[in-house]
mmCIF file of C-alpha atoms in Angstrom:
data_model
loop_
_atom_site.group_PDB
_atom_site.id
_atom_site.type_symbol
_atom_site.label_atom_id
_atom_site.label_comp_id
_atom_site.label_asym_id
_atom_site.label_seq_id
_atom_site.Cartn_x
_atom_site.Cartn_y
_atom_site.Cartn_z
ATOM 1 C CA MET A 1206 -6.835 22.521 11.387
ATOM 2 C CA LEU A 1207 -2.995 21.522 11.216
ATOM 3 C CA ASN A 1208 -1.437 24.001 8.655
ATOM 4 C CA HIS A 1209 2.454 22.551 8.980
ATOM 5 C CA LEU A 1210 4.542 20.812 11.713
ATOM 6 C CA LYS A 1211 8.000 21.970 12.813
ATOM 7 C CA GLY A 1212 10.236 19.664 14.875
ATOM 8 C CA ILE A 1213 13.077 17.037 14.269
ATOM 9 C CA LEU A 1214 12.749 14.616 11.804
ATOM 10 C CA VAL A 1215 13.087 11.239 13.643
ATOM 11 C CA SER A 1216 12.497 8.133 11.065
ATOM 12 C CA SER A 1217 11.212 7.491 7.718
ATOM 13 C CA GLN A 1218 10.423 3.900 6.618
ATOM 14 C CA GLY A 1219 8.346 3.087 3.332
ATOM 15 C CA ASN A 1220 5.739 6.283 2.895
ATOM 16 C CA ARG A 1221 5.508 7.460 6.651
ATOM 17 C CA VAL A 1222 7.840 9.504 8.479
ATOM 18 C CA VAL A 1223 8.148 10.361 12.090
ATOM 19 C CA ILE A 1224 8.716 14.116 13.669
ATOM 20 C CA ASP A 1225 9.436 14.889 16.873
ATOM 21 C CA VAL A 1226 7.306 18.005 17.686
ATOM 22 C CA SER A 1227 7.975 19.458 21.369
ATOM 23 C CA GLY A 1228 8.344 15.811 22.586
ATOM 24 C CA PHE A 1229 5.406 14.393 20.959
ATOM 25 C CA GLY A 1230 6.212 12.162 18.007
ATOM 26 C CA MET A 1231 3.818 13.057 14.908
ATOM 27 C CA GLU A 1232 3.228 9.994 12.140
ATOM 28 C CA LEU A 1233 2.632 11.093 8.826
ATOM 29 C CA ALA A 1234 2.073 9.540 5.623
ATOM 30 C CA VAL A 1235 3.899 11.133 2.558
ATOM 31 C CA SER A 1236 4.466 10.789 -1.094
ATOM 32 C CA SER A 1237 7.751 9.296 -2.821
ATOM 33 C CA ASN A 1238 8.405 12.923 -4.037
ATOM 34 C CA THR A 1239 8.177 14.465 -0.277
ATOM 35 C CA LEU A 1240 10.365 11.375 1.167
ATOM 36 C CA SER A 1241 13.080 11.979 -1.380
ATOM 37 C CA SER A 1242 13.465 15.846 -0.595
ATOM 38 C CA LEU A 1243 13.484 14.920 3.154
ATOM 39 C CA PRO A 1244 16.455 15.342 5.029
ATOM 40 C CA ALA A 1245 18.530 13.136 7.297
ATOM 41 C CA PRO A 1246 16.924 11.939 10.548
ATOM 42 C CA GLY A 1247 17.716 14.248 13.071
ATOM 43 C CA SER A 1248 17.897 17.442 11.092
ATOM 44 C CA PRO A 1249 15.248 20.220 11.543
ATOM 45 C CA ILE A 1250 11.913 19.882 9.320
ATOM 46 C CA THR A 1251 9.130 21.844 8.531
ATOM 47 C CA ILE A 1252 6.392 19.833 6.447
ATOM 48 C CA MET A 1253 3.103 21.031 5.360
ATOM 49 C CA THR A 1254 0.241 18.827 6.413
ATOM 50 C CA HIS A 1255 -3.498 18.007 5.609
ATOM 51 C CA MET A 1256 -5.533 16.085 8.422
ATOM 52 C CA ALA A 1257 -8.296 13.574 7.461
ATOM 53 C CA MET A 1258 -10.649 12.912 10.142
ATOM 54 C CA ARG A 1259 -12.852 9.620 9.960
ATOM 55 C CA ASP A 1260 -15.184 8.152 12.852
ATOM 56 C CA ASP A 1261 -12.429 5.847 14.166
ATOM 57 C CA SER A 1262 -9.303 7.526 13.227
ATOM 58 C CA ILE A 1263 -7.512 10.998 12.573
ATOM 59 C CA ASP A 1264 -4.541 10.685 9.805
ATOM 60 C CA LEU A 1265 -2.006 13.276 8.756
ATOM 61 C CA PHE A 1266 -0.313 13.356 5.386
ATOM 62 C CA GLY A 1267 2.685 15.301 4.881
ATOM 63 C CA PHE A 1268 3.843 17.737 1.905
ATOM 64 C CA SER A 1269 7.257 19.211 0.872
ATOM 65 C CA SER A 1270 5.292 22.195 -0.721
ATOM 66 C CA ASP A 1271 1.911 24.014 -0.548
ATOM 67 C CA ARG A 1272 1.958 22.613 -4.599
ATOM 68 C CA GLU A 1273 1.788 19.258 -3.771
ATOM 69 C CA ARG A 1274 -0.551 19.608 -0.879
ATOM 70 C CA GLU A 1275 -3.136 21.589 -3.209
ATOM 71 C CA LEU A 1276 -2.938 18.723 -5.647
ATOM 72 C CA PHE A 1277 -3.478 16.055 -3.075
ATOM 73 C CA ARG A 1278 -6.704 18.217 -1.707
ATOM 74 C CA TYR A 1279 -8.025 18.647 -5.564
ATOM 75 C CA LEU A 1280 -7.566 14.672 -6.044
ATOM 76 C CA ILE A 1281 -9.484 13.654 -2.904
ATOM 77 C CA THR A 1282 -12.362 15.817 -3.813
ATOM 78 C CA ILE A 1283 -12.832 13.499 -6.921
ATOM 79 C CA PRO A 1284 -15.147 10.596 -6.097
ATOM 80 C CA SER A 1285 -13.304 7.286 -5.744
ATOM 81 C CA ILE A 1286 -10.201 8.923 -5.020
ATOM 82 C CA GLY A 1287 -9.315 8.793 -1.340
ATOM 83 C CA PRO A 1288 -6.414 9.851 0.385
ATOM 84 C CA LYS A 1289 -4.228 6.514 0.291
ATOM 85 C CA ILE A 1290 -4.894 6.507 -3.960
ATOM 86 C CA ALA A 1291 -4.177 10.113 -3.864
ATOM 87 C CA LEU A 1292 -0.754 10.102 -2.173
ATOM 88 C CA GLY A 1293 -0.218 7.016 -4.698
ATOM 89 C CA ILE A 1294 -1.121 9.266 -7.842
ATOM 90 C CA LEU A 1295 1.539 11.935 -6.128
ATOM 91 C CA SER A 1296 4.263 9.083 -5.551
ATOM 92 C CA ASN A 1297 4.280 8.270 -9.448
ATOM 93 C CA ILE A 1298 3.872 11.333 -11.158
ATOM 94 C CA SER A 1299 5.148 15.064 -10.783
ATOM 95 C CA PRO A 1300 2.939 17.873 -10.265
ATOM 96 C CA GLU A 1301 4.064 19.293 -14.106
ATOM 97 C CA SER A 1302 3.405 15.714 -15.561
ATOM 98 C CA LEU A 1303 -0.173 15.639 -13.763
ATOM 99 C CA PHE A 1304 -0.881 19.165 -15.224
ATOM 100 C CA MET A 1305 0.006 17.937 -18.631
ATOM 101 C CA ALA A 1306 -1.689 14.712 -18.439
ATOM 102 C CA VAL A 1307 -5.070 16.813 -17.378
ATOM 103 C CA MET A 1308 -4.770 19.514 -20.168
ATOM 104 C CA GLU A 1309 -4.075 17.195 -22.474
ATOM 105 C CA GLU A 1310 -6.580 14.506 -21.572
ATOM 106 C CA ASN A 1311 -3.735 12.001 -21.670
ATOM 107 C CA ILE A 1312 -6.058 8.795 -20.431
ATOM 108 C CA ALA A 1313 -3.056 6.308 -21.272
ATOM 109 C CA LEU A 1314 -0.927 8.040 -19.038
ATOM 110 C CA LEU A 1315 -3.606 8.504 -16.322
ATOM 111 C CA THR A 1316 -4.565 4.927 -16.164
ATOM 112 C CA LYS A 1317 -1.086 3.596 -15.193
ATOM 113 C CA LEU A 1318 -1.046 5.514 -11.885
ATOM 114 C CA PRO A 1319 -2.399 3.249 -9.238
ATOM 115 C CA GLY A 1320 -6.079 2.999 -8.357
ATOM 116 C CA VAL A 1321 -7.229 5.060 -11.672
ATOM 117 C CA GLY A 1322 -8.917 3.131 -14.261
ATOM 118 C CA LYS A 1323 -10.437 4.645 -17.210
ATOM 119 C CA LYS A 1324 -13.498 5.802 -15.670
ATOM 120 C CA THR A 1325 -11.621 7.545 -13.028
ATOM 121 C CA ALA A 1326 -9.327 9.143 -15.330
ATOM 122 C CA GLN A 1327 -12.000 10.656 -17.494
ATOM 123 C CA ARG A 1328 -13.601 11.667 -14.085
ATOM 124 C CA LEU A 1329 -10.428 13.005 -13.037
ATOM 125 C CA ILE A 1330 -9.668 15.058 -16.335
ATOM 126 C CA LEU A 1331 -13.419 16.568 -16.222
ATOM 127 C CA GLU A 1332 -12.462 17.602 -12.406
ATOM 128 C CA LEU A 1333 -9.042 19.059 -12.587
ATOM 129 C CA ARG A 1334 -9.228 20.444 -15.854
ATOM 130 C CA ASP A 1335 -12.009 23.134 -14.597
ATOM 131 C CA LYS A 1336 -9.782 23.799 -11.343
ATOM 132 C CA PHE A 1337 -6.350 23.941 -13.137
ATOM 133 C CA GLY A 1338 -8.150 26.443 -15.821
ATOM 134 C CA THR A 1339 -9.455 28.653 -13.148
ATOM 135 C CA GLU A 1340 -7.557 28.242 -9.808
ATOM 136 C CA GLY A 1341 -4.245 26.783 -11.006
ATOM 137 C CA ILE A 1342 -1.829 24.863 -9.270
ATOM 138 C CA PRO A 1343 -0.779 27.770 -6.356
ATOM 139 C CA SER A 1344 2.014 29.622 -7.445
ATOM 140 C CA GLU A 1345 4.442 31.089 -4.753
ATOM 141 C CA SER A 1346 5.740 33.684 -6.922
ATOM 142 C CA GLY A 1347 2.968 36.695 -6.219
ATOM 143 C CA ALA A 1348 2.839 37.446 -10.028
ATOM 144 C CA THR A 1349 -0.641 37.934 -11.399
ATOM 145 C CA LEU A 1350 -1.566 36.660 -14.621
ATOM 146 C CA SER A 1351 -2.686 39.710 -16.096
ATOM 147 C CA ASP A 1352 0.992 41.100 -15.609
ATOM 148 C CA LEU A 1353 2.570 38.126 -17.447
ATOM 149 C CA GLN A 1354 -0.079 37.782 -20.460
ATOM 150 C CA GLN A 1355 0.149 41.493 -21.168
ATOM 151 C CA ALA A 1356 4.042 41.054 -22.463
ATOM 152 C CA SER A 1357 2.986 37.860 -24.271
ATOM 153 C CA GLY A 1358 1.353 36.851 -27.566
ATOM 154 C CA SER A 1359 -1.760 34.232 -27.951
ATOM 155 C CA GLY A 1360 0.193 31.399 -27.389
ATOM 156 C CA GLY A 1361 2.742 32.822 -25.076
ATOM 157 C CA SER A 1362 -0.070 34.187 -23.131
ATOM 158 C CA ALA A 1363 -1.684 30.804 -22.822
ATOM 159 C CA ALA A 1364 1.693 29.359 -22.132
ATOM 160 C CA VAL A 1365 2.558 32.092 -19.548
ATOM 161 C CA GLU A 1366 -0.776 31.397 -18.055
ATOM 162 C CA ALA A 1367 0.137 27.344 -17.479
ATOM 163 C CA LEU A 1368 3.528 27.833 -15.929
ATOM 164 C CA VAL A 1369 2.153 30.098 -13.700
ATOM 165 C CA SER A 1370 -0.063 27.589 -12.449
ATOM 166 C CA LEU A 1371 2.395 25.376 -12.419
ATOM 167 C CA GLY A 1372 4.294 27.448 -9.515
ATOM 168 C CA TYR A 1373 7.033 29.292 -11.486
ATOM 169 C CA THR A 1374 8.090 32.762 -10.894
ATOM 170 C CA ARG A 1375 7.999 35.561 -13.079
ATOM 171 C CA ALA A 1376 11.571 35.879 -13.418
ATOM 172 C CA GLU A 1377 12.169 32.152 -14.162
ATOM 173 C CA ILE A 1378 9.283 32.203 -17.190
ATOM 174 C CA ARG A 1379 10.678 35.232 -18.629
ATOM 175 C CA ARG A 1380 14.475 33.442 -18.524
ATOM 176 C CA ALA A 1381 12.701 30.408 -19.909
ATOM 177 C CA MET A 1382 10.797 32.024 -22.576
ATOM 178 C CA SER A 1383 14.061 34.001 -23.692
ATOM 179 C CA SER A 1384 15.735 30.989 -24.162
ATOM 180 C CA VAL A 1385 13.201 29.121 -26.229
ATOM 181 C CA LYS A 1386 12.794 31.762 -28.782
ATOM 182 C CA GLY A 1387 12.273 30.130 -32.366
ATOM 183 C CA VAL A 1388 10.886 26.376 -31.037
ATOM 184 C CA GLY A 1389 7.328 27.336 -31.840
ATOM 185 C CA THR A 1390 4.350 29.697 -31.280
ATOM 186 C CA SER A 1391 1.683 27.512 -29.946
ATOM 187 C CA ALA A 1392 1.067 27.384 -26.188
ATOM 188 C CA GLU A 1393 1.770 23.609 -26.343
ATOM 189 C CA GLU A 1394 4.913 23.819 -27.734
ATOM 190 C CA LEU A 1395 6.166 26.578 -25.603
ATOM 191 C CA ILE A 1396 5.271 25.001 -22.478
ATOM 192 C CA GLN A 1397 7.168 21.602 -23.459
ATOM 193 C CA ALA A 1398 10.185 23.885 -24.009
ATOM 194 C CA CYS A 1399 10.043 25.836 -21.106
ATOM 195 C CA LEU A 1400 9.421 22.569 -18.704
ATOM 196 C CA ALA A 1401 12.637 20.992 -20.857
ATOM 197 C CA PHE A 1402 14.384 24.249 -19.716
ATOM 198 C CA PHE A 1403 13.591 24.114 -16.341
ATOM 199 C CA TYR A 1404 14.232 20.241 -16.116
ATOM 200 C CA ARG A 1405 17.942 21.003 -17.266
ATOM 201 C CA GLY A 1406 18.206 23.496 -14.633
ATOM 202 C CA LYS A 1407 19.606 26.313 -16.654
#
């Protein structure tokens, strides 16, 4: 199975990109989020991949990060959500917003995503809530949850666990927590305040 491709970006059009890998033109389908993060054509690029094999075709999907690819793989395990719908979902919502929508059981938001009706949204919440709660969205920080939880209270502990699942590093979380003191003590209040801090880019 292909883990990633490394080569030269040839072109990007719609939701498809072509990468020259040692003289072979590899075409991949990507989300809008990945597309917006790509360099200019002619630039070197490394992109994470997922290969979907069917009886009559082999499709390659590309991702700018391990986190987006893992979310894609979570999504395609859900009945009625195939690779194309999963890619459409990732094109219309950030990993952080998807995480919050699932954990808050926000069916109204989820049904606004392409290919997601009420029944699919309910199934998506049921399936992903368990995955997010136990496995989380992969973090590149290397920090363990127990390390972070020991330094937090009950609300802070839950907030730290959620933020680690979203891929933020220990240093980033501590900096955010320090900056949002006094905004509230519940996990939801702390998570929202920290995400606002991250989005401000401070």
